[in-house]
CSV table of C-alpha atoms in Angstrom, one decimal:
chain,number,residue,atom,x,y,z
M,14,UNK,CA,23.6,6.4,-24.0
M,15,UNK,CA,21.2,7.8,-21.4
M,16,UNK,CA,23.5,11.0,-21.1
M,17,UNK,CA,24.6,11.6,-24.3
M,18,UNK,CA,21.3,10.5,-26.2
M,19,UNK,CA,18.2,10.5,-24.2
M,20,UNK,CA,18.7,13.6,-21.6
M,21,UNK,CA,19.5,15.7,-25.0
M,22,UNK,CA,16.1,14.5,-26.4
M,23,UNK,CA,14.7,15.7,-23.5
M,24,UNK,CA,16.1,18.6,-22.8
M,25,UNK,CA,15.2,20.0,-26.7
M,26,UNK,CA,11.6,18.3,-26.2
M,27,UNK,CA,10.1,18.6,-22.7
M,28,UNK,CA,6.9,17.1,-23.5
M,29,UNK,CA,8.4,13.3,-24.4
M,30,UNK,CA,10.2,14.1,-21.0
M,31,UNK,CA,6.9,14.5,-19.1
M,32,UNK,CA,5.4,11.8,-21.4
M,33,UNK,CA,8.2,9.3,-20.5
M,34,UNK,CA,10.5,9.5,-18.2
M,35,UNK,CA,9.2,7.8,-14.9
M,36,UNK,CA,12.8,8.3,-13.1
M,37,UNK,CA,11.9,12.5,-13.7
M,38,UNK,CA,8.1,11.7,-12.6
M,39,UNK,CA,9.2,9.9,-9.5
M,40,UNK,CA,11.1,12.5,-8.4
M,41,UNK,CA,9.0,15.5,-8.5
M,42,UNK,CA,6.1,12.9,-6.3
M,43,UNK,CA,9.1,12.6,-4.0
M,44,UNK,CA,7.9,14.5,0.0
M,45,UNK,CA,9.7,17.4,0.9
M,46,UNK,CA,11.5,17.5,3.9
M,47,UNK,CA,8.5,19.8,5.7
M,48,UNK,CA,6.1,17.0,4.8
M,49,UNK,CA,8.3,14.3,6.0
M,50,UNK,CA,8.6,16.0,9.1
M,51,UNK,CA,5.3,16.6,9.2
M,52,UNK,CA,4.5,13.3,8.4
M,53,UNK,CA,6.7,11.9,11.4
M,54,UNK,CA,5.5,14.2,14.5
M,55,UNK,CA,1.8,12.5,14.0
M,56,UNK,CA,1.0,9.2,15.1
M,57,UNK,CA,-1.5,6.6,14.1
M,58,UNK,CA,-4.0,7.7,16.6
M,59,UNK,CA,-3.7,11.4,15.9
M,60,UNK,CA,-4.1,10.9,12.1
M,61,UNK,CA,-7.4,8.5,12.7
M,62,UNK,CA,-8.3,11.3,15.2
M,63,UNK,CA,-7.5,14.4,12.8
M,64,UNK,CA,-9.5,12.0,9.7
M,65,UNK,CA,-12.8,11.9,11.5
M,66,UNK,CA,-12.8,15.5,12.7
M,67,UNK,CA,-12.2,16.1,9.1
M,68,UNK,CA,-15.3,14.1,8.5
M,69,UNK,CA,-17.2,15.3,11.0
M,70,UNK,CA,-16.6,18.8,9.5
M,71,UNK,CA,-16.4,18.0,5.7
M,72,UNK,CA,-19.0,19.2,3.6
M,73,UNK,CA,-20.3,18.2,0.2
M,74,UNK,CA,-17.2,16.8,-0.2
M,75,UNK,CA,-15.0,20.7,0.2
M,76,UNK,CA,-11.7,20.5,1.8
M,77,UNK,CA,-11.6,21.6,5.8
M,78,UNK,CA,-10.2,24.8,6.1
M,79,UNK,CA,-8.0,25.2,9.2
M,80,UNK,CA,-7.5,27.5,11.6
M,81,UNK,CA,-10.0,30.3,13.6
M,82,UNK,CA,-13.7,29.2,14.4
M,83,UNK,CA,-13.1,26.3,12.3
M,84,UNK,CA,-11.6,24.2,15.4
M,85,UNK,CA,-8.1,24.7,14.1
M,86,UNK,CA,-8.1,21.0,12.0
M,87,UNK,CA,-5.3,21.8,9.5
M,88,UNK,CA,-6.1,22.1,6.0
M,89,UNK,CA,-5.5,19.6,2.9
M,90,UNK,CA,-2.3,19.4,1.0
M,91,UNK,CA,-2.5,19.4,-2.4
M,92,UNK,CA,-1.5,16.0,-2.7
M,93,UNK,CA,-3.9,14.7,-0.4
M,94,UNK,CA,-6.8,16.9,-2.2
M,95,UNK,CA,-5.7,15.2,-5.5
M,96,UNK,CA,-5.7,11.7,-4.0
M,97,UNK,CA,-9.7,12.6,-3.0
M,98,UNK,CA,-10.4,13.5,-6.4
M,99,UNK,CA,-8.6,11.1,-8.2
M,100,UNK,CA,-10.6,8.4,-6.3
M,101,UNK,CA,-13.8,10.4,-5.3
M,102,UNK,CA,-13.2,10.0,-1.9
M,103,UNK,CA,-14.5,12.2,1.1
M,104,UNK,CA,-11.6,14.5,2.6
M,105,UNK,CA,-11.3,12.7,5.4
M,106,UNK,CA,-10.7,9.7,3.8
M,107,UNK,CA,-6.6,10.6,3.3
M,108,UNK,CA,-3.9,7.5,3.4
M,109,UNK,CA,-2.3,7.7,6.8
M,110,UNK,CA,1.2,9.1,7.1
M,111,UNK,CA,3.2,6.0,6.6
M,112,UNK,CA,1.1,5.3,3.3
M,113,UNK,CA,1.7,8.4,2.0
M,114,UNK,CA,2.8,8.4,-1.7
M,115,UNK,CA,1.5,4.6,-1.9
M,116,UNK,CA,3.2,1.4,-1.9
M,117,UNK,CA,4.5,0.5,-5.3
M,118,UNK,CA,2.6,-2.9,-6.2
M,119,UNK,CA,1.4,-5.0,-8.6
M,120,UNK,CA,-2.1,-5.9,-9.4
M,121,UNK,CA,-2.2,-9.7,-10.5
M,122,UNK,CA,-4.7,-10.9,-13.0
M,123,UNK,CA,-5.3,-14.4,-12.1
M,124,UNK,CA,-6.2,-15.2,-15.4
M,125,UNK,CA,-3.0,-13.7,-17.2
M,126,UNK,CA,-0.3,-13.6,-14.2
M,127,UNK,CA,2.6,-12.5,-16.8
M,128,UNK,CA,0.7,-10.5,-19.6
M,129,UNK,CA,-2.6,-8.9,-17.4
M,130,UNK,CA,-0.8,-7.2,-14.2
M,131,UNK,CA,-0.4,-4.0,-13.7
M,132,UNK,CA,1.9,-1.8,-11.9
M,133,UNK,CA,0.8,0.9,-9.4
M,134,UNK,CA,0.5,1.8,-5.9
M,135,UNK,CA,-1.3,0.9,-3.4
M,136,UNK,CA,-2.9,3.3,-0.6
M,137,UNK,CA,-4.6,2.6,2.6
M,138,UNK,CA,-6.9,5.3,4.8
M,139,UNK,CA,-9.6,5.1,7.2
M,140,UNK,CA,-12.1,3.3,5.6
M,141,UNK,CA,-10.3,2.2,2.2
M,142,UNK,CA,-7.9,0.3,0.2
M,143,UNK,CA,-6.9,2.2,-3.3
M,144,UNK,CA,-5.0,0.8,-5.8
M,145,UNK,CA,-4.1,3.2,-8.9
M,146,UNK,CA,-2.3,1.9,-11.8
M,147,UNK,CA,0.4,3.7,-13.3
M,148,UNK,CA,-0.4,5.2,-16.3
M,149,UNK,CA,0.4,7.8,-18.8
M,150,UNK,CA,-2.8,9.0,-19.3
M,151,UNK,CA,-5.1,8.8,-16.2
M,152,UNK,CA,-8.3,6.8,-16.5
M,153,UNK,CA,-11.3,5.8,-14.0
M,154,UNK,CA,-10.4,1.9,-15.0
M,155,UNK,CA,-7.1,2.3,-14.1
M,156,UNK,CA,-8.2,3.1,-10.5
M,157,UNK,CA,-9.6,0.5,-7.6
M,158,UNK,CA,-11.3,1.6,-4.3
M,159,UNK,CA,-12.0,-1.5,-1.8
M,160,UNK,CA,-13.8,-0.3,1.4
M,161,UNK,CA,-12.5,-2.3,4.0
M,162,UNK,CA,-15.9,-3.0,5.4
M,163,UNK,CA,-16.1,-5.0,2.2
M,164,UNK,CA,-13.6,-7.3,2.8
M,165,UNK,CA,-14.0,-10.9,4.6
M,166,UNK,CA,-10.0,-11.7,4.3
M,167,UNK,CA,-7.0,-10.6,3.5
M,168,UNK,CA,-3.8,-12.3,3.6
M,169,UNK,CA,-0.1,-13.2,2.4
M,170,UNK,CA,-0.5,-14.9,-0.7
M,171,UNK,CA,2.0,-16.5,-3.5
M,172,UNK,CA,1.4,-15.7,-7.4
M,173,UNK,CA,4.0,-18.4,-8.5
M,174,UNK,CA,4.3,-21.8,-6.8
M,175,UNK,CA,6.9,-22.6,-8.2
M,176,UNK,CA,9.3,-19.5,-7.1
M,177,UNK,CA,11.0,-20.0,-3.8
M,178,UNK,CA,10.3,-18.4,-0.6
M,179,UNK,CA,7.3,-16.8,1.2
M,180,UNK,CA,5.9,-14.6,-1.7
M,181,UNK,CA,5.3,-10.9,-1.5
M,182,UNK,CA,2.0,-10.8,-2.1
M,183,UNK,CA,-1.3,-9.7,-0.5
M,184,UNK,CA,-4.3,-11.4,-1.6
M,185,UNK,CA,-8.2,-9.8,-0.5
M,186,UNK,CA,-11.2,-11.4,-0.8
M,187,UNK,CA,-14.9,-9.6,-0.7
M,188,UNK,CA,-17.9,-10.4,0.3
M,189,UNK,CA,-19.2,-11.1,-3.1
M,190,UNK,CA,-16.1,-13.6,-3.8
M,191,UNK,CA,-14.2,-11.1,-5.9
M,192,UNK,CA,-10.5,-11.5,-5.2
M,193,UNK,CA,-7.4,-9.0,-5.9
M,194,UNK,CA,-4.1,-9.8,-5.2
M,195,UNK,CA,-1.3,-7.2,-4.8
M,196,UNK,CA,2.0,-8.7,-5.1
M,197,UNK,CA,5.7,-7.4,-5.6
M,198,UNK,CA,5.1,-5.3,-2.5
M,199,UNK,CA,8.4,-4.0,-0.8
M,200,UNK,CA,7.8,-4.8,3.0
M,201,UNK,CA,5.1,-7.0,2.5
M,202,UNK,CA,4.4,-8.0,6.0
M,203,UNK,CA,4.5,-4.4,7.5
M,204,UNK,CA,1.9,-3.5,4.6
M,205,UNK,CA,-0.3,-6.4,5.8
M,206,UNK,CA,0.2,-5.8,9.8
M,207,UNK,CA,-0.7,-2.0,9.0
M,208,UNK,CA,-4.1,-3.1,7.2
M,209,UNK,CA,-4.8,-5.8,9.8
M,210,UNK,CA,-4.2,-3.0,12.8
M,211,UNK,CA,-6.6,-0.5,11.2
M,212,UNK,CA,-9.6,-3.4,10.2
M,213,UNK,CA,-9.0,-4.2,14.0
M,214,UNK,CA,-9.6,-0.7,15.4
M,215,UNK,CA,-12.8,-1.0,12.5
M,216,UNK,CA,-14.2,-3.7,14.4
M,217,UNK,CA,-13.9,-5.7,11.0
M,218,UNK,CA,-13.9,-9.6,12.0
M,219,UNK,CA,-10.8,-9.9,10.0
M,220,UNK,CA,-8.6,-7.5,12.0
M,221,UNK,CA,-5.8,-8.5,14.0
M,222,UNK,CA,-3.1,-7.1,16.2
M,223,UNK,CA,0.2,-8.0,15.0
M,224,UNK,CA,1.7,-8.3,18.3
M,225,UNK,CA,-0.5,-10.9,18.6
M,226,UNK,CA,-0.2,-12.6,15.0
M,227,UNK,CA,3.5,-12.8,15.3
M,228,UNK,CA,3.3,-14.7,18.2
M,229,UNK,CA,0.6,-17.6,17.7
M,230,UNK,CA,3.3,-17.9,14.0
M,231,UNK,CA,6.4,-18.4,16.4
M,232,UNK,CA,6.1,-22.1,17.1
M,233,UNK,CA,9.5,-23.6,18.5
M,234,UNK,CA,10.9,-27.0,17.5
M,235,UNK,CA,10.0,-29.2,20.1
M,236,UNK,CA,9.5,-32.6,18.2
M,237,UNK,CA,12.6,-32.6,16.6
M,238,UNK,CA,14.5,-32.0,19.7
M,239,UNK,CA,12.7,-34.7,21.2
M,240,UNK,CA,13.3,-37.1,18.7
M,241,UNK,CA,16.8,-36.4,18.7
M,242,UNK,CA,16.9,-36.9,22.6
M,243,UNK,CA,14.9,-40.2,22.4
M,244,UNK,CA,17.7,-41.5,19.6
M,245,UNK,CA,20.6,-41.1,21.9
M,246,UNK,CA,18.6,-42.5,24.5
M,247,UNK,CA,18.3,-45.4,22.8
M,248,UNK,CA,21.8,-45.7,21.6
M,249,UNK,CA,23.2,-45.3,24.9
M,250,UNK,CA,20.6,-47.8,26.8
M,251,UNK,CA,22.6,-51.3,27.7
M,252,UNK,CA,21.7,-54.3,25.0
C-alpha cells in the first residue's frame, strides 16, 4: 500500500509529505558521518570544558564564533543553534555529544497515563533537562526546560504496576513538588547514570557516580544459600 499508494501521494504533493511523514522527517534529523565523528573524538570532559568557555564568551545570547583572537572555541552547528532557540537557552547550554538528537521518550501525565502522554525527546546539557514534544506545528507548550539545580530527585520509576519487569521510566521531582516522568526510554539506565554523573560534577545533592550506584544494587544471595546449607545440615545430623 505504502509504495503503490502513499509514496505516489507524496511524490505529486510534497507538502502532506513534509506535513506527515515522520519516517522522511527522521531521516533528514539523522547526523552525518562528519558530525558523528565529530561527535566521538570529544569526551565528556572536553564538551563540559568547550560549554563553559562558550559561556564564558557568549554574549547576549550570539553564537561564539571560532577561530583567530576569539580563542579558537569552534563555532555552533546549526542544529545546536536551533536547539538554543527553540528552548531559549544560552549557547553554551548545548546537549552533550551522546544526547545529541535527544532520546525518544514519553512524557506521562499522571492524571491520563493512556490519553495525556506525549511523545518527544528528551535532551540533557550542562545545566538542563529539555523535553520537546513532537509535533507538527511547533509550540512554546509543547516544550519543557528543567534546570537541574531544580531538581531534588530523580529516579527509575514504573507508569504501570501491573506490567512486568523494571519499567523504563525516569521520574523527576522539584523543589516545588512538581513531578514529570519520562518513560518508554530506550536505554533507560544509561540515560539515568548520564544525568546522575553530570548532577554529580554540579555538586547537586542528588548526583551520583554510577560506578558507585551499581555496586551498593549488587547484593549477593547469602541467606538463601545459608538456609539451604542449614537444611542439609539438619537432614544429615544423626536422630
Amino acid at each position: 500500500m505504502k509504495l503503490f499508494i502513499v509514496d505516489n501521494i507524496y511524490r505529486k504533493y510534497p507538502r502532506v509529505q513534509e506535513e506527515f511523514d515522520n519516517v522522511d522527517r527522521m531521516w533528514r534529523s539523522l547526523p552525518t558521518d562528519t558530525e558523528l565523528l565529530e561527535r566521538q573524538t570529544l569526551s565528556r570532559e572536553e564538551m563540559t570544558s568547550l560549554l563553559r568557555q562558550r559561556s564564558s564568551l557568549s554574549v547576549d545570547g550570539g553564537s561564539v564564533r571560532g577561530g583567530g583572537e576569539s580563542g579558537g572555541v569552534s563555532p555552533l552547528s546549526d542544529e545546536d543553534a536551533g536547539f538554543c532557540s527553540r528552548f531559549d537557552l544560552p549557547t553554551s547550554e548545548v546537549p552533550f555529544p551522546d544526547w545529541q538528537g535527544g532520546r525518544r521518550c514519553t512524557l506521562i501525565d499522571r492524571d491520563r497515563p493512556l490519553m495525556g502522554s506525549r511523545g518527544g525527546r528528551l535532551y540533557l546539557t550542562y545545566s538542563f533537562l529539555c523535553f520537546e514534544r513532537l509535533s507538527i506545528r511547533s509550540r512554546d507548550s509543547d516544550r519543557l526546560v528543567l534546570p537541574l539545580s531544580d531538581i531534588t530527585e530523580i529516579e527509575k520509576a514504573k507508569p504501570f504496576a501491573v506490567l512486568p519487569g523494571n519499567g523504563m521510566a525516569i521520574e523527576a521531582t522539584l523543589k516545588n513538588s512538581d513531578k514529570f516522568m519520562f518513560g518508554a526510554i530506550l536505554n533507560r539506565d544509561q540515560s539515568l547514570s548520564s544525568i546522575l554523573e553530570q548532577g554529580l560534577m554540579l555538586g547537586l545533592p542528588w548526583g551520583a557516580d554510577p560506578d558507585d550506584l551499581s555496586t551498593q544494587n549488587h547484593t549477593p544471595s547469602l541467606p538463601s544459600n545459608t538456609n539451604n546449607n542449614n537444611k542439609q545440615n539438619s537432614e544429615s545430623a544423626p536422630t
